[in-house]
Amino acid sequence: MNRSRARTLAALGAGALVAASMPPWGWWPLAFVGIAIFARLTADESSPGASFRLGGAFGFGWLAPAMGWMWFLTPPGYVVATLLFAALHGLATLLAPKGRWSWIALPAAHTIVEAIRFSFPFGGVPLASLAIAQSGGPLLPIVRVGGAVLLTWVTLQLGAALGALGRAEVRRVGSAALAVCAVLLALAYVAPSGRSEGRSISVAFVQGGGPQGTRAIHSDPSLVVQRHLEATALLEPGPDLVVWPENAIDVDVFEGSTVQRAIAAEAERLDATFLVGVTEDTADGSSFVNAQVVVNTDGSVGDRYVKVRRVPFGEYMPFRGFLDSIGAPVDLVPRDALAGDGDAYVDTPVARVAVAISWEVFFGGRGRDGVVKGGELLVNPTNGSSYTGTILQTQQVASSRLRAVENGRWVVQVAPTGFSAFVTPSGEVLQRTSISAQAVRTQLVELRAGRTIYHRLGELPIVFLAALVMLVASLVSPRASRYPHRK
């Protein structure tokens, strides 16, 4: 095997180590090992083409397995997304200066790529991220300072510093980078994390159960409702708030329907407010909305939140006309969801509840929006029943951990077929259910207020800072050292 092929395979293997740090595998220390190997491989690479190839191989080894869930949504989309994002990591490796400054420029460059991936294409595909991988590790508190982007950067920087061990010529640069990471981690552990309001409510979530790997067009909506009503019947009076998952109810019009009356009866029996996931037709029937709706203790319908960030190829079909013309199966999404435009919360008699429906929990800004506007806890009603396996579901639990710590709030995640769980403001997962099981869980949840540093900064300043590091590293790096052995 020639040297070039061996190095490419090594980069691919380094990416696979990063993939293994992701849920559902979850061996989070492997991310640092993979990044260290990759940084070592590319630090003195003499060829721009080889740099791009190594970066692309690293990105592919990372994302191809960790984004495997997408195959069940859209096989062509999975292939395109994996290759696109791998190419972006190749471009980041190409643009990062080589030599001494590569040890800080490379992490900054790949942080920028991840930030792009959080917003492009189709509003972003922020799964299989380094932040998700580190949700089970000691770096998690960093998100309350700078969100998922800062956690991504620190992970990359620590991995690169590990790769620089033993290289005397980068001792100063590496030491400075490690010092900055240490300061950020210390700050994260003492940074504001919200405050208790001095009261708690009892929250129950309802997971109806049933098989996975089923699409909405192949499912019987009445059966889904029945499973959730049967599970709800297991509850005794006591909960203040009962949460049903996304898409648990699929009707033309919810208010006044048979389903609404059945839920109203349960709300009155339990003397509890319900927050239920409703898929409802628009007035002309050409599209639908995905909403979380409040049902009060007297059975009346209250506030609602309509999902803003829709799932591409799941809730709407991008380029529908073009894809239909080439014979793509656009009938899998026969109608597009209508995106909401409201603030990410609902008011209930027991609390103001921030809401991030399903896909939205992967976007830090959605949880932040609802909490900054007064949300005292955050709910994530979701529906992973279309996917086989647990890649997506476990990454969603990890994202709920990120959102809990970012916002200093309890998170309630509930899905019709799992996983469902409660997550504390420090990121601890409680009462996680099994896949496909029918389950009802109740938890005393503290209502919280106050803001974190992340609430005030958001993620954009972190992206600008990473770009500034890249710019400065490029300016101070001698032109000859950018590709030191290029002829």
PDB file of N, CA and C in Angstrom, residues 130 272 289 331:
ATOM      1  N   LEU A 130     -20.121  17.128  17.236  1.00  0.00           N
ATOM      2  CA  LEU A 130     -19.218  16.882  18.361  1.00  0.00           C
ATOM      3  C   LEU A 130     -19.863  17.270  19.682  1.00  0.00           C
ATOM      4  N   ALA A 272     -55.826  17.876  35.532  1.00  0.00           N
ATOM      5  CA  ALA A 272     -54.492  18.215  35.032  1.00  0.00           C
ATOM      6  C   ALA A 272     -54.602  18.904  33.679  1.00  0.00           C
ATOM      7  N   VAL A 289     -50.418  21.580   9.659  1.00  0.00           N
ATOM      8  CA  VAL A 289     -49.577  22.188  10.675  1.00  0.00           C
ATOM      9  C   VAL A 289     -49.269  21.144  11.742  1.00  0.00           C
ATOM     10  N   ASP A 331     -44.291  11.221  -3.236  1.00  0.00           N
ATOM     11  CA  ASP A 331     -45.560  10.863  -2.594  1.00  0.00           C
ATOM     12  C   ASP A 331     -45.375  10.407  -1.154  1.00  0.00           C
TER      13      ASP A 331
END
